[in-house]
Amino acid sequence: MPSNVAVVGATGAVGTEMLRILAERSFPLAQLRLIATVRSAGRRIAFEGEDHVVVEISDRAFEGIDVALFDTPDAAALEWIPRAKAAGAICIDNSAAWRMDDEVPLIIPEINADAVLQHRGVIANPNCTAVTLLMPLAPLHRAAECTRVVAASYQSVSGAGVAGVEDLYEQTEKLLPERDAVRRGRVEGFVPSGRAFAHPIAFNVIPHVGSFDEGGATSEERRVAEETCKILEARIDVFSTCVRVPSVAGHGVAAWAEFSRRLTPDEARRVLASAEGVSLEDDPGSNRYPTILGAAGEDKASVGRIRSDPTNAQALAFFSTCDNLRKGAALNAVQIAELLVARGLI
Amino acid sequence: MPSNVAVVGATGAVGTEMLRILAERSFPLAQLRLIATVRSAGRRIAFEGEDHVVVEISDRAFEGIDVALFDTPDAAALEWIPRAKAAGAICIDNSAAWRMDDEVPLIIPEINADAVLQHRGVIANPNCTAVTLLMPLAPLHRAAECTRVVAASYQSVSGAGVAGVEDLYEQTEKLLPERDAVRRGRVEGFVPSGRAFAHPIAFNVIPHVGSFDEGGATSEERRVAEETCKILEARIDVFSTCVRVPSVAGHGVAAWAEFSRRLTPDEARRVLASAEGVSLEDDPGSNRYPTILGAAGEDKASVGRIRSDPTNAQALAFFSTCDNLRKGAALNAVQIAELLVARGLI
């Protein structure tokens, strides 16, 4: 039976992608409601040839809604998800606000679909970098029990929303003719201070995603560790460094993982070749491996550069990518909604 | 006493930087000879207000030369370094050709200057990513004996020479107006195939630096491991993933290192604050940490994001950067030449 679906944060980078994916996958919609803050209310957005007017978020906006796909800042998710739930909507939330709540399942449908049965009105969508790591790690973990991960990320600016994309394009345009300034790292006079990042991002790499805690780790780095353990229902020592790079869409992760037994690259490739939602791209001799541009626009996560660590028989490395706005956010959220439909939960 | 210095590969990205650094540091020059392939021979290059004509490489080109700074492909270094040495020049080589030769010291002057005493006419300059890792790792290793490193790199296109820089700028210019193609990863029709990389590099991240071996590792990744052990004269298990990013100058390394005892972030900061050639930039609360643009044009390597691993008491992480063309190549080579002068070896 078609459902009444709301997209909350419908004008943002992820919200826009949610609409595109609902259409692409012909999600069975009875009604579609686009919700945003007062700033965007009244805007018209075309969906399957029909104009939809964005409405301001309110308790009334959730009346009659079966499923609400949320992509908002954490504070808005904390405030509005209980209210949307009270109005009868099942909420699928892409913020970090509810992910580690014991009553909220945190789901990647290819990995832990059954967790949906525990939902009490709220289901969380994981962090995009955690998704990029987990799509290949989960099947490997099932094969050989992962005990430790050390990872570094390569995260596109769209992870910081529309403002991040605008900053990158605007700064890149300004810096293109200023080759000597870029070469010498003296760009301050040439770029306006951006909105999304603490430093200019064009032609730069910034080891800072999220906010810092007292120990010097970022919220993003903590999330990769915590969410990995929650989704895999395992105690794995995960350490990551999360880094912003000047690409538009697509996240990458360079991962080194230890397992409880030796897992050869060939066995890992066999496991990953049949893993749902994963595209094995691992033929370096033909320059075939995941790249960030290769991930952009794709539904599957990609994995390649699979190799053993010559200094550690139980360690294996890989490089994985996914489209941070799609599998890392909007697609995964829509897949959770599809799971609710498939399991008869709405 | 001033020396006769040759720069071999004088028109390349590193060669150009060598000339700039010789001038900046007022290296005591009696004569400067610019050497390149026949393609560049005859070009005029200004140095300290005087035009120098580039001469074609030949045995005669090395006659009377005291020190030859080489930046050429490995094959040219293999062929010409023995000939330059036979002509009486001490060769400082930035290629990978001689680095692991037992008779060739591999030197970062701040770390293992005394190795220069073992030279037999050839001294190797380390890989730029190894330098970026080692500038902070070496003092930490002296303090607490490092046993294992897992690292991922963020390497600017200038590491692939002038062609790499041209590819990035040309592709970026072509892709700037093609936002939807970039967002969807469909850039093939919009960019000419570049000269330096296997895939378009603009707005991309490519986990491929160097050439692949049968086990799927790259030459760059092997060098980071081998050169770390050679320079530190230690057996350390080093595993790295080397990745090209769309920045112009500056390399970054996200490193996770295990030590033979617990090394707290505060102790590490004290060690690094007084380490020669290292700039400690570690105040995340004020958004102070190394970035790639921050490294460009600087002589020192930078280190920050120093933090312990909550899952492993003997592990410590950091993010380091350096200008790959300067400290990662040209500056380090000139520093080796200065070391020869200081030790009375020329």
PDB file of N, CA and C in Angstrom, chain B residues 17 29 60 64 79 88 91 113 115 180 193 240 258 277 301-302 304 346:
ATOM      1  N   GLU B  17      62.628  24.434  -7.958  1.00  0.00           N
ATOM      2  CA  GLU B  17      62.631  24.728  -6.515  1.00  0.00           C
ATOM      3  C   GLU B  17      64.055  24.672  -5.956  1.00  0.00           C
ATOM      4  N   LEU B  29      78.217  29.476  -3.823  1.00  0.00           N
ATOM      5  CA  LEU B  29      78.411  28.978  -5.188  1.00  0.00           C
ATOM      6  C   LEU B  29      79.619  29.628  -5.847  1.00  0.00           C
ATOM      7  N   ARG B  60      80.872  15.486 -20.132  1.00  0.00           N
ATOM      8  CA  ARG B  60      81.555  16.779 -20.046  1.00  0.00           C
ATOM      9  C   ARG B  60      80.827  17.777 -19.154  1.00  0.00           C
ATOM     10  N   GLY B  64      84.508  19.383 -13.500  1.00  0.00           N
ATOM     11  CA  GLY B  64      84.739  20.507 -12.589  1.00  0.00           C
ATOM     12  C   GLY B  64      83.657  20.708 -11.545  1.00  0.00           C
ATOM     13  N   GLU B  79      71.713   5.704 -14.882  1.00  0.00           N
ATOM     14  CA  GLU B  79      72.723   5.845 -15.927  1.00  0.00           C
ATOM     15  C   GLU B  79      73.751   6.929 -15.592  1.00  0.00           C
ATOM     16  N   GLY B  88      83.977  13.177 -10.930  1.00  0.00           N
ATOM     17  CA  GLY B  88      84.457  13.849  -9.723  1.00  0.00           C
ATOM     18  C   GLY B  88      83.398  14.550  -8.893  1.00  0.00           C
ATOM     19  N   CYS B  91      77.214  13.220  -5.821  1.00  0.00           N
ATOM     20  CA  CYS B  91      75.844  13.299  -6.341  1.00  0.00           C
ATOM     21  C   CYS B  91      74.837  13.189  -5.206  1.00  0.00           C
ATOM     22  N   ALA B 113      72.110  13.059  10.176  1.00  0.00           N
ATOM     23  CA  ALA B 113      73.167  13.804   9.481  1.00  0.00           C
ATOM     24  C   ALA B 113      74.482  13.027   9.446  1.00  0.00           C
ATOM     25  N   ALA B 115      75.189  10.083   8.910  1.00  0.00           N
ATOM     26  CA  ALA B 115      75.302   9.093   7.831  1.00  0.00           C
ATOM     27  C   ALA B 115      76.081   9.655   6.645  1.00  0.00           C
ATOM     28  N   ASP B 180      26.978  19.419 -12.697  1.00  0.00           N
ATOM     29  CA  ASP B 180      26.204  18.181 -12.621  1.00  0.00           C
ATOM     30  C   ASP B 180      27.063  16.973 -12.987  1.00  0.00           C
ATOM     31  N   SER B 193      42.264  13.504 -21.565  1.00  0.00           N
ATOM     32  CA  SER B 193      42.993  12.555 -20.717  1.00  0.00           C
ATOM     33  C   SER B 193      44.313  13.202 -20.323  1.00  0.00           C
ATOM     34  N   SER B 240      51.475   1.547   4.692  1.00  0.00           N
ATOM     35  CA  SER B 240      50.877   2.811   4.256  1.00  0.00           C
ATOM     36  C   SER B 240      50.007   2.620   3.024  1.00  0.00           C
ATOM     37  N   GLU B 258      52.454   2.803  17.029  1.00  0.00           N
ATOM     38  CA  GLU B 258      52.584   2.109  18.310  1.00  0.00           C
ATOM     39  C   GLU B 258      54.023   2.241  18.791  1.00  0.00           C
ATOM     40  N   GLY B 277      63.408  21.391  12.661  1.00  0.00           N
ATOM     41  CA  GLY B 277      62.734  21.285  11.365  1.00  0.00           C
ATOM     42  C   GLY B 277      61.255  20.973  11.449  1.00  0.00           C
ATOM     43  N   ALA B 301      58.401  20.943   8.391  1.00  0.00           N
ATOM     44  CA  ALA B 301      57.240  20.063   8.415  1.00  0.00           C
ATOM     45  C   ALA B 301      56.361  20.492   9.581  1.00  0.00           C
ATOM     46  N   SER B 302      55.062  20.303   9.452  1.00  0.00           N
ATOM     47  CA  SER B 302      54.149  20.631  10.541  1.00  0.00           C
ATOM     48  C   SER B 302      53.530  19.360  11.093  1.00  0.00           C
ATOM     49  N   GLY B 304      50.373  18.032  13.982  1.00  0.00           N
ATOM     50  CA  GLY B 304      49.292  18.342  14.908  1.00  0.00           C
ATOM     51  C   GLY B 304      48.319  17.185  14.972  1.00  0.00           C
ATOM     52  N   ILE B 346      83.390  18.725   1.069  1.00  0.00           N
ATOM     53  CA  ILE B 346      83.709  19.323  -0.243  1.00  0.00           C
ATOM     54  C   ILE B 346      84.426  20.646  -0.005  1.00  0.00           C
TER      55      ILE B 346
END
